[in-house]
mmCIF file of C-alpha atoms in Angstrom:
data_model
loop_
_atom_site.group_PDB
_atom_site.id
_atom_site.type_symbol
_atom_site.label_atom_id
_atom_site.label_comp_id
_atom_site.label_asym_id
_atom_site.label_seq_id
_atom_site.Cartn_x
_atom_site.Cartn_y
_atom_site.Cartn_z
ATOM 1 C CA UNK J 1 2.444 -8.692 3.073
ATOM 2 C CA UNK J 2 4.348 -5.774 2.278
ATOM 3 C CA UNK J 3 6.356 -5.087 -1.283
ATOM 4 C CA UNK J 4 8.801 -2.674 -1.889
ATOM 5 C CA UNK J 5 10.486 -1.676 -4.999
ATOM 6 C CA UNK J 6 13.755 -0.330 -5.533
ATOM 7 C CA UNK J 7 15.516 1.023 -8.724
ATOM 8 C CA UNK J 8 18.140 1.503 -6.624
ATOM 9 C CA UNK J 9 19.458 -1.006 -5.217
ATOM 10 C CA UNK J 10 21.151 0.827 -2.648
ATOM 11 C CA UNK J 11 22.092 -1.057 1.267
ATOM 12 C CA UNK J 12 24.232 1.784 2.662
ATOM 13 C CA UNK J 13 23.285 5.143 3.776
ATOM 14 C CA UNK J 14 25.325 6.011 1.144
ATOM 15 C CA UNK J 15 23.227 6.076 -1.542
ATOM 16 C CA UNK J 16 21.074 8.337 0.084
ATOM 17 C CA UNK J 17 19.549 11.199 -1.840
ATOM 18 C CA UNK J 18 20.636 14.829 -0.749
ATOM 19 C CA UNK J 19 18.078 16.994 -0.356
ATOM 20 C CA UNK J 20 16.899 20.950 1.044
ATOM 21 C CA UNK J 21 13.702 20.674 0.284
ATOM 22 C CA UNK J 22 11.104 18.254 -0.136
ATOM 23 C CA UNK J 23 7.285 18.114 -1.129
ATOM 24 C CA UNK J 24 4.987 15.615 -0.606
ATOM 25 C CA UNK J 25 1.418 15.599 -1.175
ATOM 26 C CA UNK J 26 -2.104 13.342 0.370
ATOM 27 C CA UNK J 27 -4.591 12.761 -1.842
ATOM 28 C CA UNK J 28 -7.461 10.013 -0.573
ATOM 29 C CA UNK J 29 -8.131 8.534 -4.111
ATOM 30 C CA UNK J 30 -11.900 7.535 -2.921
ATOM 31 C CA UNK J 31 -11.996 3.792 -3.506
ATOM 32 C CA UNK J 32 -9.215 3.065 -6.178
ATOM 33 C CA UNK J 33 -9.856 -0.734 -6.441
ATOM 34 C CA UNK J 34 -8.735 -3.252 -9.150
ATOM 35 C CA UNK J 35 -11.629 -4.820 -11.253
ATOM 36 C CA UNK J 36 -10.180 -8.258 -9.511
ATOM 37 C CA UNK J 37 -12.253 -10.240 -6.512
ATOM 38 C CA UNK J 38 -10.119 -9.527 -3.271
ATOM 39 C CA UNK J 39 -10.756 -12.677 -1.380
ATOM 40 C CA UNK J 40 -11.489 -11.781 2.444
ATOM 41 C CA UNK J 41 -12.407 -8.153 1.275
ATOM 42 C CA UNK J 42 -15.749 -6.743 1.055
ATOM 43 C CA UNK J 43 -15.011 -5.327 -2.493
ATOM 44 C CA UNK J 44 -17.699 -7.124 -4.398
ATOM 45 C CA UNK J 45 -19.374 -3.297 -5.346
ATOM 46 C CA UNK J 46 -15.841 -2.794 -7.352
ATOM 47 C CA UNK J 47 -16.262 -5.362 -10.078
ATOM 48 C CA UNK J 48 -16.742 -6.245 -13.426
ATOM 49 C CA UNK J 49 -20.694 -6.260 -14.158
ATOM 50 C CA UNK J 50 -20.112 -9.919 -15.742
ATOM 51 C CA UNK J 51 -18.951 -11.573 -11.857
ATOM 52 C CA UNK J 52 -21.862 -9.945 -10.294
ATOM 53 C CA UNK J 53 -24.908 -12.199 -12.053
ATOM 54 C CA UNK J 54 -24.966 -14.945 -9.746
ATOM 55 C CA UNK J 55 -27.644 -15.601 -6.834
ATOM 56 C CA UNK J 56 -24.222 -15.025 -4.614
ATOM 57 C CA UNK J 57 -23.303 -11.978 -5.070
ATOM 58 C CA UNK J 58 -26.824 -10.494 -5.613
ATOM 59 C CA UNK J 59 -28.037 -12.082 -2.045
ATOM 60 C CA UNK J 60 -24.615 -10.325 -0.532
ATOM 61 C CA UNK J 61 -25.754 -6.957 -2.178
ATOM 62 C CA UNK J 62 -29.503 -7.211 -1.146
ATOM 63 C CA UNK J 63 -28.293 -7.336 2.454
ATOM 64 C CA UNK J 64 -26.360 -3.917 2.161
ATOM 65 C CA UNK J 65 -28.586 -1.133 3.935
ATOM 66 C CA UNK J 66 -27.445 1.697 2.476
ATOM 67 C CA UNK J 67 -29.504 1.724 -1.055
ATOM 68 C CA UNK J 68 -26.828 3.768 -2.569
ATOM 69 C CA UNK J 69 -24.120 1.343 -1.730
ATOM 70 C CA UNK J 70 -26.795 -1.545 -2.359
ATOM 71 C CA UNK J 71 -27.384 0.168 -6.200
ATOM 72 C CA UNK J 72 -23.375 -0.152 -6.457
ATOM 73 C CA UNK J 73 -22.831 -3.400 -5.511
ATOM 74 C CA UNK J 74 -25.862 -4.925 -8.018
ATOM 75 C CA UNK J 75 -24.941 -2.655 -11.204
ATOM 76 C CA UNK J 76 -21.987 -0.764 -10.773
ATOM 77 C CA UNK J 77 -19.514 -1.911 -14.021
ATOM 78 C CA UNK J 78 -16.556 -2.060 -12.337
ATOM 79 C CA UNK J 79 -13.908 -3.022 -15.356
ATOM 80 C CA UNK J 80 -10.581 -3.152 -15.790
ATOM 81 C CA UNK J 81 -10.955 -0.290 -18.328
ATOM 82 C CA UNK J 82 -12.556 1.518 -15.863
ATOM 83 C CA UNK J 83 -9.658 0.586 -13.536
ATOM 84 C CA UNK J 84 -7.417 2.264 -16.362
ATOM 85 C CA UNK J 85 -8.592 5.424 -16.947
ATOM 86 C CA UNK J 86 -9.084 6.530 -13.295
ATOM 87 C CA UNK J 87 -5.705 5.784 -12.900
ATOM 88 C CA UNK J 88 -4.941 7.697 -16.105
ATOM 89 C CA UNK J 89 -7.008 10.736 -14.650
ATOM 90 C CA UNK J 90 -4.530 10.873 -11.485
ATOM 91 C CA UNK J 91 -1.219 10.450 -13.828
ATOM 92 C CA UNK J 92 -2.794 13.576 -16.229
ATOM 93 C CA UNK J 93 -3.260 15.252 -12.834
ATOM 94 C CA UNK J 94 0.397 14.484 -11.773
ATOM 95 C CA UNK J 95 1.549 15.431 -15.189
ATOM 96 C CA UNK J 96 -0.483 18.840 -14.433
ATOM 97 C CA UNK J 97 1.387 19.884 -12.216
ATOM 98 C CA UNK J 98 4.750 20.292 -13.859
ATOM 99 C CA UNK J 99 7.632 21.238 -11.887
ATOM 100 C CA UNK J 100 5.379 20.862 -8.672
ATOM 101 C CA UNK J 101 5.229 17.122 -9.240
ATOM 102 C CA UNK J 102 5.738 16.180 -5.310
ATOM 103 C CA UNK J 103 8.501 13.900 -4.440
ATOM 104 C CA UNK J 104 6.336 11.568 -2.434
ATOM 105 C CA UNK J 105 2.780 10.849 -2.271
ATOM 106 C CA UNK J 106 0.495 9.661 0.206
ATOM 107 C CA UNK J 107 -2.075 7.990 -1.179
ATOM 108 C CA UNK J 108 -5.345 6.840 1.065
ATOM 109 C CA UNK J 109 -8.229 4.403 -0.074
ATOM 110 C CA UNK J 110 -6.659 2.264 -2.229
ATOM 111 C CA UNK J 111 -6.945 -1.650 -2.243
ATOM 112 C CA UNK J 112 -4.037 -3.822 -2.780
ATOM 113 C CA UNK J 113 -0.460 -4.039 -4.389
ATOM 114 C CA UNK J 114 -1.984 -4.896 -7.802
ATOM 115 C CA UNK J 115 -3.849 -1.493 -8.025
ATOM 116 C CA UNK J 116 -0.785 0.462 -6.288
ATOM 117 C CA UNK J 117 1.584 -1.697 -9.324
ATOM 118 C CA UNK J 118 -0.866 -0.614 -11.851
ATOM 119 C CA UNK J 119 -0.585 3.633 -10.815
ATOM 120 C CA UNK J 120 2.920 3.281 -10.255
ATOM 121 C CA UNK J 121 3.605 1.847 -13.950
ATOM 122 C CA UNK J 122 2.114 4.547 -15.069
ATOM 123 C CA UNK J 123 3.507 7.218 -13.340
ATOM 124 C CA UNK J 124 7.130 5.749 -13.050
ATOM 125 C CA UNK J 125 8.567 7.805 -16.184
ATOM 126 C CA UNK J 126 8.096 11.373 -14.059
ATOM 127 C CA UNK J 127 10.590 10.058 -11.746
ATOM 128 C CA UNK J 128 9.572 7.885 -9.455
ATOM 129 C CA UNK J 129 11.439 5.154 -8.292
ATOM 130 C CA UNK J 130 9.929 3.484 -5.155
ATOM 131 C CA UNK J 131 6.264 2.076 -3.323
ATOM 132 C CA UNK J 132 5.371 0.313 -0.691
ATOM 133 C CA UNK J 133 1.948 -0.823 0.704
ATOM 134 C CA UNK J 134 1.077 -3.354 3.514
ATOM 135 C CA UNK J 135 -2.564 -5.054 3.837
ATOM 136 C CA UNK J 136 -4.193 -3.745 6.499
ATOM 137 C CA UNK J 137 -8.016 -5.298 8.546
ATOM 138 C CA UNK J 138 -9.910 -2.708 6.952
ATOM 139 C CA UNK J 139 -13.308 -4.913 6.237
ATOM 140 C CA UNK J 140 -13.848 -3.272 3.008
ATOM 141 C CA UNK J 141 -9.693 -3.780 1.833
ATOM 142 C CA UNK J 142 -8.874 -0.501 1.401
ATOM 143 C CA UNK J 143 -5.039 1.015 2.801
ATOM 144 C CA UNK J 144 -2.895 3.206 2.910
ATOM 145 C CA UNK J 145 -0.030 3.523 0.694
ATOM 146 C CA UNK J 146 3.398 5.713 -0.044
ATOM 147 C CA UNK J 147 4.679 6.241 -3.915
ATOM 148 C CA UNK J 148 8.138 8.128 -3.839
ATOM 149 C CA UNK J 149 11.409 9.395 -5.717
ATOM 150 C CA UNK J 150 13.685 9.015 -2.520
ATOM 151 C CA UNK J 151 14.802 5.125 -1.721
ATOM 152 C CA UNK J 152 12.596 3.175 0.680
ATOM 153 C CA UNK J 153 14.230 1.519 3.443
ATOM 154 C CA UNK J 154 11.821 0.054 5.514
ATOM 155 C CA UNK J 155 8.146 0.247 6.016
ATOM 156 C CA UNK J 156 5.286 -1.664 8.857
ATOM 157 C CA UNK J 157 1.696 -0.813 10.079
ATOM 158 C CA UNK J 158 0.686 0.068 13.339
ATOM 159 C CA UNK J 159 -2.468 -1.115 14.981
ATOM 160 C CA UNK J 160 -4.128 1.534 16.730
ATOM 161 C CA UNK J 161 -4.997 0.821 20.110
ATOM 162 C CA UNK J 162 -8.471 3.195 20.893
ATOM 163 C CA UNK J 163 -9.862 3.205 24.721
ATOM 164 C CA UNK J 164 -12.390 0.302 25.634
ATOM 165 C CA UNK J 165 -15.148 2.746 25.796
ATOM 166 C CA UNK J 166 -14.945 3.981 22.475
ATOM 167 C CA UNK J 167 -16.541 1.743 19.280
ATOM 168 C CA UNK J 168 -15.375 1.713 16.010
ATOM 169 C CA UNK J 169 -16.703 -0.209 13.321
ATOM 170 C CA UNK J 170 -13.491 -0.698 11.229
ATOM 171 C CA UNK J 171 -10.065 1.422 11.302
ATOM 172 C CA UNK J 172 -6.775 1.639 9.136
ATOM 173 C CA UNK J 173 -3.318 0.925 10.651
ATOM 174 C CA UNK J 174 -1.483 3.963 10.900
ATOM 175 C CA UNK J 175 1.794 3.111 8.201
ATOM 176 C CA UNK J 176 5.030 3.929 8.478
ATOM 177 C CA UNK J 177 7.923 4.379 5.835
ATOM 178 C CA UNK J 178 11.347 5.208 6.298
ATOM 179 C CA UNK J 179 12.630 7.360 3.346
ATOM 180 C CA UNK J 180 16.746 7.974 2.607
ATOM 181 C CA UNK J 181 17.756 11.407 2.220
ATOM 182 C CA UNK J 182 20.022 13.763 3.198
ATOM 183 C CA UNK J 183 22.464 11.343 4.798
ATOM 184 C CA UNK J 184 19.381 10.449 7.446
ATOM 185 C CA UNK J 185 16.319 8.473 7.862
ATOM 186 C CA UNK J 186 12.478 10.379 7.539
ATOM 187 C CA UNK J 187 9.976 8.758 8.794
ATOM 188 C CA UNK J 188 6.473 9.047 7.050
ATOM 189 C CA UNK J 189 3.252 8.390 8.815
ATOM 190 C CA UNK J 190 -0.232 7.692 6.246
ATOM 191 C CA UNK J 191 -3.181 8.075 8.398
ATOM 192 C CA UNK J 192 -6.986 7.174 7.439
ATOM 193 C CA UNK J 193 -8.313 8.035 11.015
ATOM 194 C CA UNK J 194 -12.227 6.564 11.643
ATOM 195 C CA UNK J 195 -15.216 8.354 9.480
ATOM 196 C CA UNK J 196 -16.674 11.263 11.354
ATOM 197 C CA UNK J 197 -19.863 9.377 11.846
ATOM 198 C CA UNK J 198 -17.529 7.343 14.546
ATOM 199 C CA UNK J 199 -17.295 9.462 18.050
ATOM 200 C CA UNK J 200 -14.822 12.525 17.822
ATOM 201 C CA UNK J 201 -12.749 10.257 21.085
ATOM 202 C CA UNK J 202 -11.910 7.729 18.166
ATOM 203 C CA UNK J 203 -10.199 10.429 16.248
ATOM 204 C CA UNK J 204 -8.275 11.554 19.636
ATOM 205 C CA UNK J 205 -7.335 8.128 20.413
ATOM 206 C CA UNK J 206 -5.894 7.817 16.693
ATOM 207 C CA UNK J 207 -3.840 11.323 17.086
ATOM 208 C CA UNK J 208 -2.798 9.431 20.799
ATOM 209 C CA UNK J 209 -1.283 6.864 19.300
ATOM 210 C CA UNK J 210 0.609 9.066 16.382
ATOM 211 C CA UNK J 211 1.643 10.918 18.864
ATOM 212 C CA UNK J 212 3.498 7.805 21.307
ATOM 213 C CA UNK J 213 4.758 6.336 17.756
ATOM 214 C CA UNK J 214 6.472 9.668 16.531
ATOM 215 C CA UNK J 215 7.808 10.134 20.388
ATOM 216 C CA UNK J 216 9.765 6.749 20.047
ATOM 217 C CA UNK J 217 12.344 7.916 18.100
ATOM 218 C CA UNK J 218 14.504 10.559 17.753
ATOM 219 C CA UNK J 219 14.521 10.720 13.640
ATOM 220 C CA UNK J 220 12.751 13.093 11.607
ATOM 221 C CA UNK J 221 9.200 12.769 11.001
ATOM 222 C CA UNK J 222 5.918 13.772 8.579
ATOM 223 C CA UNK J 223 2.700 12.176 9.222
ATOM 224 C CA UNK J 224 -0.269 13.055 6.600
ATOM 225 C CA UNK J 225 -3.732 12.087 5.696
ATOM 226 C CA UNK J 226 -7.039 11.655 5.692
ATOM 227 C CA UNK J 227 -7.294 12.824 9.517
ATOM 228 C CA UNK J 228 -11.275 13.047 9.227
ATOM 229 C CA UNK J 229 -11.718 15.844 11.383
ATOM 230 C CA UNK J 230 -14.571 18.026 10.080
ATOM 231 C CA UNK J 231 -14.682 22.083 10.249
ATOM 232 C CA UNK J 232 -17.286 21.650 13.185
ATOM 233 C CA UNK J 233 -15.481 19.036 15.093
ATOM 234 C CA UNK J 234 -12.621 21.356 14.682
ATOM 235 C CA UNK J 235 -15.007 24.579 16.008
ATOM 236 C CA UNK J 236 -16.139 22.083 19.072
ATOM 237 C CA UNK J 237 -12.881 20.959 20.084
ATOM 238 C CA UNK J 238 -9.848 22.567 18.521
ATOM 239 C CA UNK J 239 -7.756 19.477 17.887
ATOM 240 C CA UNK J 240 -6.039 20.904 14.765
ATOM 241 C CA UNK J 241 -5.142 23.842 16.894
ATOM 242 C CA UNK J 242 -3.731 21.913 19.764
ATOM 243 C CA UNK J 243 -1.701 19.723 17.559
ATOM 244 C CA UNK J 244 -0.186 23.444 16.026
ATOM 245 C CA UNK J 245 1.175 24.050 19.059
ATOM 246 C CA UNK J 246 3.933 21.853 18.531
ATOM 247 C CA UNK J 247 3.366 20.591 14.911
ATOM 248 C CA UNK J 248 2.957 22.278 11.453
ATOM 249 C CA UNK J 249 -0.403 22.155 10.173
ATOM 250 C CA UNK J 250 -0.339 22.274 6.791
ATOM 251 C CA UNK J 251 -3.670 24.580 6.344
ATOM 252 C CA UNK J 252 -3.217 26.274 9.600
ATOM 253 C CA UNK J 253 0.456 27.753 8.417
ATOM 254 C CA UNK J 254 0.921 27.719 4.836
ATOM 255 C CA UNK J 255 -2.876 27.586 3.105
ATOM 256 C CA UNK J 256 -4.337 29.931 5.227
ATOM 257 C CA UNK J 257 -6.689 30.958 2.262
ATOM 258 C CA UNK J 258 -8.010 27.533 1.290
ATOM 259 C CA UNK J 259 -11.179 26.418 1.824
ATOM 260 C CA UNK J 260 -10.659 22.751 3.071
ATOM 261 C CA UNK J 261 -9.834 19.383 0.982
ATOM 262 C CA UNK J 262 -13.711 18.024 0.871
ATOM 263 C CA UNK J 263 -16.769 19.661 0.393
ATOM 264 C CA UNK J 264 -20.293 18.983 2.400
ATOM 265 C CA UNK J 265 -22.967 19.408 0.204
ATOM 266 C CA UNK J 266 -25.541 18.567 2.994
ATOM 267 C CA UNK J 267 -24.803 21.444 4.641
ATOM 268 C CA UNK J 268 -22.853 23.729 2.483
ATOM 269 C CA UNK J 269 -19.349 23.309 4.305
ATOM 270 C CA UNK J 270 -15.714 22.531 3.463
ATOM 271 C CA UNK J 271 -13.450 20.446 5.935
ATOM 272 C CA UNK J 272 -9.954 19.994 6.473
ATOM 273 C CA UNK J 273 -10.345 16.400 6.539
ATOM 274 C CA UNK J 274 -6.844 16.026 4.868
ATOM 275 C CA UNK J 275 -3.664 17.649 6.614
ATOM 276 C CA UNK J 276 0.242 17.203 6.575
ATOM 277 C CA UNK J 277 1.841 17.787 10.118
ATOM 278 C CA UNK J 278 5.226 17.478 11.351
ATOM 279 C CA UNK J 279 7.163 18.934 14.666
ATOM 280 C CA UNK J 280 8.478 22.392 15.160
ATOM 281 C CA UNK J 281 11.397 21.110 17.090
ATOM 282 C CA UNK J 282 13.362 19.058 14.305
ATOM 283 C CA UNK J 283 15.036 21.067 11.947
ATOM 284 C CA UNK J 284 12.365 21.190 9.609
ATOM 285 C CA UNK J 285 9.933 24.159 8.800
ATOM 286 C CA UNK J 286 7.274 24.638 6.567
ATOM 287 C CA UNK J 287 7.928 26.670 3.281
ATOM 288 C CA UNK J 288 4.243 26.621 1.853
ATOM 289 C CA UNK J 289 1.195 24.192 1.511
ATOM 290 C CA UNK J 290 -1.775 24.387 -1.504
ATOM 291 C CA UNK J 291 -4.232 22.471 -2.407
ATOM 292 C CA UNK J 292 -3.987 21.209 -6.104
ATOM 293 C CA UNK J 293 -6.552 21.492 -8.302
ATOM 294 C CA UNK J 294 -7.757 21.897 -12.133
ATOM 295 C CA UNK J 295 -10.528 21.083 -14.436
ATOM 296 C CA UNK J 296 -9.101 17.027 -14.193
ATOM 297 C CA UNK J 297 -9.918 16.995 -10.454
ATOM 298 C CA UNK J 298 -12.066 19.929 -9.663
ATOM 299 C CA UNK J 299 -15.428 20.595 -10.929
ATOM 300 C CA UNK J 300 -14.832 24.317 -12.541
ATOM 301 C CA UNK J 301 -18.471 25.492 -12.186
ATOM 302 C CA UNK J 302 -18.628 25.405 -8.561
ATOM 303 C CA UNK J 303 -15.109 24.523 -7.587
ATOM 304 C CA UNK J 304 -15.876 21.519 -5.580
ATOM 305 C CA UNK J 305 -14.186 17.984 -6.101
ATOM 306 C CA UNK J 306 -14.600 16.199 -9.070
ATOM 307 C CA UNK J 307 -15.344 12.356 -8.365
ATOM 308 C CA UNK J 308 -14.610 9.790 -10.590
ATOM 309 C CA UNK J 309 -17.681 9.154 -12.649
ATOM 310 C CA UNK J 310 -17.999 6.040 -14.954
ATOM 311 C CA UNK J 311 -19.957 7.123 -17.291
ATOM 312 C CA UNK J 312 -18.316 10.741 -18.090
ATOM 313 C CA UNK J 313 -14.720 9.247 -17.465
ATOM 314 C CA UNK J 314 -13.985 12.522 -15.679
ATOM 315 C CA UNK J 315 -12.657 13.151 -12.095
ATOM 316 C CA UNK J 316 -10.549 11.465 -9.537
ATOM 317 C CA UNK J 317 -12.207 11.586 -6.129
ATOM 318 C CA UNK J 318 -14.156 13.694 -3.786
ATOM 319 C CA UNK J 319 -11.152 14.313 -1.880
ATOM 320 C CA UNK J 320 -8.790 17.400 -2.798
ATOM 321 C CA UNK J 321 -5.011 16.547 -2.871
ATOM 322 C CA UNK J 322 -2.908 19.120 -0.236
ATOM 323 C CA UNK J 323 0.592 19.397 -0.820
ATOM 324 C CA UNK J 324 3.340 21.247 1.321
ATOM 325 C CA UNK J 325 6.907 22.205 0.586
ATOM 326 C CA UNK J 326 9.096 21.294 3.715
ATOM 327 C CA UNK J 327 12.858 22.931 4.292
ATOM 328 C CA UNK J 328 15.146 20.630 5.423
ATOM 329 C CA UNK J 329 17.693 22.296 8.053
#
């Protein structure tokens, strides 16, 4: 189902909003899930403490493997308060940033329309006017969305298609908006590629895909993410360079300095998981990209993400947001 908003209520390119430059930012919100049972969805760690004491639901849990997801799903006190004040965490981060407020965002891991209604309530008064989400097969319900100040004219999800030798145990659709501005259509891609414990071929099909999609069409394009491509799968094979060969890459041109957008603590390393790319060859060029970050989403001892914690209240997600500035020729 997909649901789109409009303020405007605008048919005719017309009504398009002119624009030079844009920014838009990704930020994967790490699990931003109502406190409401999504029926089909294996969400039944993100709920209220008072649905989860039944022999149901604690039988479901006991057969989770992982004993830190197990712990979640049997005691984690997933309430609609809690619900509230992560999403008040990202609006105080939006609020942050002041005249840098980006005119779209990209928003990964979050589960439905009624979570994606809830964040754009509140962050509606700093301008934005427009959202649009469509359910995807992800087994756990979480998608890929787009919150933005330009008009929305049309959005859809594409399936992606990976080789038969390559296994993945669940994917996201990549989804595709079409924003108004400047008298044209821009196309904007959300992409949750497979985990980096799936095979790096399963990223490579993913970019494959991306790649036929944005080739279809002859309209202006930005695709951006949660690409999952680690700073050692990078090393091995390069795929962030290839891609800058004809694309912007948002770390690899403009935030040369920054360390990446999520932080290892296994081994000690920051990864460009997150990246904004678009083509070299459409009137478009990249004025500069940052990552965003403050005592809300950062963790100012050791400058390393900030997740959301129930308890304290404090964080977002153990993702850092990028942003980039893009000229429009």
């Amino acid at each position: 189902m997909i649901f789109r908003f409009f303020l405007l209520l605008a048919l005719s390119f017309s009504y398009f909003i002119s624009a030079e430059q844009i920014s838009i930012m990704s930020y994967n919100l790490n699990n931003l899930f109502d406190a409401q049972d999504d029926v089909g969805k294996d969400d039944k760690a993100y709920l209220p403490i008072a649905l989860k004491n039944n022999d149901d639901h604690i039988m479901g849990c006991l057969q989770v493997n992982n004993s830190k997801w197990r712990n979640e799903c049997l005691f984690l006190d997933w309430s609609e308060e809690v619900v509230q004040k992560k999403i008040s965490n990202i609006s105080d981060l939006l609020i942050s940033m002041g005249e840098s407020q980006p005119d779209i965002i990209a928003i990964q891991e979050i589960e439905n329309l009624n979570v994606l209604r809830m964040l754009f309530s509140k962050i509606e008064a700093l301008g934005y006017t427009d959202f649009a989400l469509i359910e995807g097969e992800d087994y756990r319900g979480i998608d890929n969305a787009i919150i933005s100040k330009y008009p929305i004219y049309g959005a859809r999800n594409f399936k992606i298609r990976f080789s038969d030798s390559v296994e993945v145990t669940s994917s996201r659709p990549i989804f595709e908006v079409k924003l108004g501005l400047d008298n044209e259509i821009i196309r904007v891609y959300v992409v949750h590629f497979p985990a980096p414990y799936n095979s790096a071929n399963s990223r490579i099909d993913a970019l494959n895909n991306l790649y036929a999609i944005v080739n279809s069409h002859d309209d202006k394009w930005i695709a951006l993410g949660d690409f999952n491509i680690t700073s050692q799968e990078e090393k091995d094979l390069g795929i962030y360079s290839q891609l800058n060969n004809d694309w912007y890459v948002s770390h690899l041109d403009g935030c040369k300095k920054c360390k990446g957008t999520f932080f290892y603590s296994q081994d000690g390393t920051w990864s460009f998981l997150d990246a904004i790319v678009f083509p070299k060859n459409k009137k478009m060029s990249l004025e500069t990209s940052y990552i965003f970050k403050n005592e809300i989403n950062v963790d100012t001892k050791d400058g390393k993400p900030r997740n959301f914690g129930i308890l304290t209240g404090k964080g977002i997600s153990d993702h850092l947001p990028i942003v980039a500035e893009i000229k429009i020729n």
